GROMACS .gro file of C-alpha atoms in nm:
model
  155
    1UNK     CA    1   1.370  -0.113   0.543
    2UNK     CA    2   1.387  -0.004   0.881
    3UNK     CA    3   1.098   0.219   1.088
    4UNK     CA    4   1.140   0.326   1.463
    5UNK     CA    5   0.841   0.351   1.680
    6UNK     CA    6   0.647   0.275   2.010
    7UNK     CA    7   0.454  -0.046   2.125
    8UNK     CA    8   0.106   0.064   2.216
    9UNK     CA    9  -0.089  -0.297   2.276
   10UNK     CA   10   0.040  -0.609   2.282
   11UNK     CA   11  -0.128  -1.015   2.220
   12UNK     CA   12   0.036  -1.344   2.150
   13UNK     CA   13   0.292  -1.308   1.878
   14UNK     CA   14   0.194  -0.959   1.797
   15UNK     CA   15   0.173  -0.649   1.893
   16UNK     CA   16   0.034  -0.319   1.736
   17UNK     CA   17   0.276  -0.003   1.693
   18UNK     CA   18   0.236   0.339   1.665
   19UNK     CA   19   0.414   0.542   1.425
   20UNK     CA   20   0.386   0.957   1.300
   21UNK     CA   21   0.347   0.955   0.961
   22UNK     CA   22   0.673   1.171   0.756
   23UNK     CA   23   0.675   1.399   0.493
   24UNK     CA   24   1.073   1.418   0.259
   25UNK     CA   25   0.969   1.765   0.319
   26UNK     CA   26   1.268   1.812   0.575
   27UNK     CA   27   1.515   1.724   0.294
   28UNK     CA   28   1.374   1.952  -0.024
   29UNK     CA   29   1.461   2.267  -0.132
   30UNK     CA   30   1.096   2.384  -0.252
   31UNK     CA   31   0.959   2.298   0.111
   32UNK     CA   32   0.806   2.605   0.128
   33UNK     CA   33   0.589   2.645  -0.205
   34UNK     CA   34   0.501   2.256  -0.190
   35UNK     CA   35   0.169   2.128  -0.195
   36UNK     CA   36   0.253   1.845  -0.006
   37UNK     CA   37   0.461   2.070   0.319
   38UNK     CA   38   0.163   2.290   0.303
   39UNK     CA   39  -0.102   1.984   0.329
   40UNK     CA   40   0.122   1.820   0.593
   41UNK     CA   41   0.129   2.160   0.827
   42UNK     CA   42  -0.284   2.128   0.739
   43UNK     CA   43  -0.307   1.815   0.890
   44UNK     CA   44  -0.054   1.819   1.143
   45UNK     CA   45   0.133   1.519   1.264
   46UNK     CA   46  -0.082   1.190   1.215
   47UNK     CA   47  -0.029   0.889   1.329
   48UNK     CA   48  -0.008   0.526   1.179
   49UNK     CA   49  -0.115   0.242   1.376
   50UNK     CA   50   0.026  -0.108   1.245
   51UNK     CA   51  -0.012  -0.452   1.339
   52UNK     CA   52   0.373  -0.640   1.334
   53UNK     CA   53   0.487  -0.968   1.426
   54UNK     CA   54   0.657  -0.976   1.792
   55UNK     CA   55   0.921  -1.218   1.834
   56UNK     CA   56   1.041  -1.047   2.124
   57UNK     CA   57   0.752  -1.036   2.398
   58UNK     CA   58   0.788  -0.653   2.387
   59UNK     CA   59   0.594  -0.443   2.661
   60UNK     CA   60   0.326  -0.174   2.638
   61UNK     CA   61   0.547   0.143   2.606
   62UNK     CA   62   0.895  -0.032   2.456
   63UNK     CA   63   1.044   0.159   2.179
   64UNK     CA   64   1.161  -0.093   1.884
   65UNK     CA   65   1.301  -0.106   1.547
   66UNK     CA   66   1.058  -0.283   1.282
   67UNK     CA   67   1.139  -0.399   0.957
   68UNK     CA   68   1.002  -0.492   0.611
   69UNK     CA   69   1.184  -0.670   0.377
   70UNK     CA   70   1.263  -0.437   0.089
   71UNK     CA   71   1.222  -0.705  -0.172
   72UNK     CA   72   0.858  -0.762  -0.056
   73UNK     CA   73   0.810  -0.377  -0.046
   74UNK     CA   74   0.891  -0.350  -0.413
   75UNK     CA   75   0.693  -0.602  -0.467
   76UNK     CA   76   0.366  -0.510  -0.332
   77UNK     CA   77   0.429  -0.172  -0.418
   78UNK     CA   78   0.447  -0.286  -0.793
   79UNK     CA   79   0.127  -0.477  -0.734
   80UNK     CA   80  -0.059  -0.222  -0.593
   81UNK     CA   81  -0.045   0.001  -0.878
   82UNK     CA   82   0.010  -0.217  -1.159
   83UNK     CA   83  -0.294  -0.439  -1.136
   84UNK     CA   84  -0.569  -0.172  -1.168
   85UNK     CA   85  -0.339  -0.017  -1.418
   86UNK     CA   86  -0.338  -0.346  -1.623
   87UNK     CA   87  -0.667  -0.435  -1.617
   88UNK     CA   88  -0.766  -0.055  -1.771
   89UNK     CA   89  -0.572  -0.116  -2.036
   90UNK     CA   90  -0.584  -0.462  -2.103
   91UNK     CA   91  -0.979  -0.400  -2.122
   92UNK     CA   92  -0.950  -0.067  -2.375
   93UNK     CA   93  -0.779  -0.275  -2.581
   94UNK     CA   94  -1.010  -0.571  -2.493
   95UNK     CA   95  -1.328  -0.315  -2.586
   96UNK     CA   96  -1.138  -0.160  -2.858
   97UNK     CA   97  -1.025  -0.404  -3.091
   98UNK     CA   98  -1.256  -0.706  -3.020
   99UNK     CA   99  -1.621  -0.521  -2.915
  100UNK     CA  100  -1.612  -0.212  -3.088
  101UNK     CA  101  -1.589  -0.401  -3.429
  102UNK     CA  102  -1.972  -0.544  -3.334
  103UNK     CA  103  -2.037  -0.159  -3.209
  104UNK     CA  104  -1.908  -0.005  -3.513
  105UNK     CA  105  -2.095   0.334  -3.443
  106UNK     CA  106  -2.010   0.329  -3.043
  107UNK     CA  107  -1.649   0.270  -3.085
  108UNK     CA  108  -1.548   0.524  -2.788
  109UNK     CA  109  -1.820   0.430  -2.565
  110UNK     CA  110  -1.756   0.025  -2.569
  111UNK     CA  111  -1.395   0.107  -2.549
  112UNK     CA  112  -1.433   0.383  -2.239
  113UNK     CA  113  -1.671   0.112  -2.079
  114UNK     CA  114  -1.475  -0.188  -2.126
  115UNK     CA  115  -1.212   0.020  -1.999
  116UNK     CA  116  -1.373   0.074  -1.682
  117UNK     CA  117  -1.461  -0.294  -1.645
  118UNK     CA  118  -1.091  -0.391  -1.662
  119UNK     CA  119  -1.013  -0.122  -1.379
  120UNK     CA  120  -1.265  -0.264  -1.156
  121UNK     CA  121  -1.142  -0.629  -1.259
  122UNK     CA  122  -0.784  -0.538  -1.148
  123UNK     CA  123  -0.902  -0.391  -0.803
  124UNK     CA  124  -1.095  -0.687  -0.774
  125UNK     CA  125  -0.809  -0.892  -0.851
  126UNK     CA  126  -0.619  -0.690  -0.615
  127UNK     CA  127  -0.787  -0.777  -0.326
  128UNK     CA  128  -0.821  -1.123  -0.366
  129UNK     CA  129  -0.462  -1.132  -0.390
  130UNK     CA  130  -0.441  -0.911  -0.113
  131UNK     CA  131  -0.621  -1.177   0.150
  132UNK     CA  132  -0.407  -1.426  -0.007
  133UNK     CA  133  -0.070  -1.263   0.119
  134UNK     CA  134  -0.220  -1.139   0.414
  135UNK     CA  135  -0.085  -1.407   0.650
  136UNK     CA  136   0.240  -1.433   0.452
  137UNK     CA  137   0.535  -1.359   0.681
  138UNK     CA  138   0.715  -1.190   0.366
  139UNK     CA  139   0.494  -0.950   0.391
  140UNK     CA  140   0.456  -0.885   0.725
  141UNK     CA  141   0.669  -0.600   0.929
  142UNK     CA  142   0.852  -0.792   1.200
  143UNK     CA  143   0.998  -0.651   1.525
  144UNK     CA  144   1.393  -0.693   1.519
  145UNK     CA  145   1.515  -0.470   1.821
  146UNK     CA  146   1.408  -0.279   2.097
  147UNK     CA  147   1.547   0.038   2.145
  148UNK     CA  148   1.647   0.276   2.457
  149UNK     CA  149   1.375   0.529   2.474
  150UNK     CA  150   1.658   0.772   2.573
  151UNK     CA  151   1.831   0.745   2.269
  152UNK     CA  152   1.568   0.793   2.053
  153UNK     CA  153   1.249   1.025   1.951
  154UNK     CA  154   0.987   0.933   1.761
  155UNK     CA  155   0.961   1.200   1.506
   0.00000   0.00000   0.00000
């Protein structure tokens, strides 16, 4: 996966980029009754700022190419929003068929709560794990070119 955008500060090793957040909204057909076009031309164009390894020495200004690798995008994407999912239902089931047999008349309740528990135990999870990748290089964007300003907007 592949990203263009502009070099705003630079330190040893790293340097933090600047990207405007897109909408698919270019490429869809229902652009114009779409929740998300219509919260987009709300908002206007905002911007995401993104710390990425620097191999390169870039400069204050450059224009480069950054990457992810895709495999660690799926990945952490999967993570993300499987964990909390998990842990909700792993602790309904948890509530429903283990504590709500001692709770016979406050079957619902246990089971809602110990749902709840399990949601917050997979967010909790999730950043634990999340501090644990966080200096993982798989998981870091990385700067692989740097690009002619002429050639290229930033859109």
């Amino acid at each position: 996966m592949e990203e263009i955008a502009r070099v705003i500060e630079t330190a040893d090793g790293i340097a933090w980029i600047e990207k405007e957040r897109q909408t698919q909204c270019g490429g869809c057909s229902l652009r114009k009754g779409c929740g998300s076009a219509v919260l987009a031309q709300v908002l206007g164009v905002r911007r995401s700022r993104v710390q990425v390894i620097d191999p390169l020495s870039v400069g204050v200004g450059d224009t480069v190419i950054i990457q992810l690798d895709s495999a660690a995008l799926l990945r952490g994407s999967f993570i993300v929003y499987m964990a909390p999912l998990f842990g909700f239902f792993f602790g309904a089931m948890l509530g429903k068929y283990f504590f709500a047999l001692m709770f016979v008349h406050y079957t619902e309740a246990v089971t809602a709560i110990f749902a709840l528990l399990g949601l917050f135990f997979g967010v909790w999870w999730l950043r634990r794990f999340s501090r644990h990748i966080a200096e993982d290089s798989r998981y870091q964007p990385i700067i692989s070119s740097v690009v002619d300003a002429g050639d290229v907007s930033l859109s």
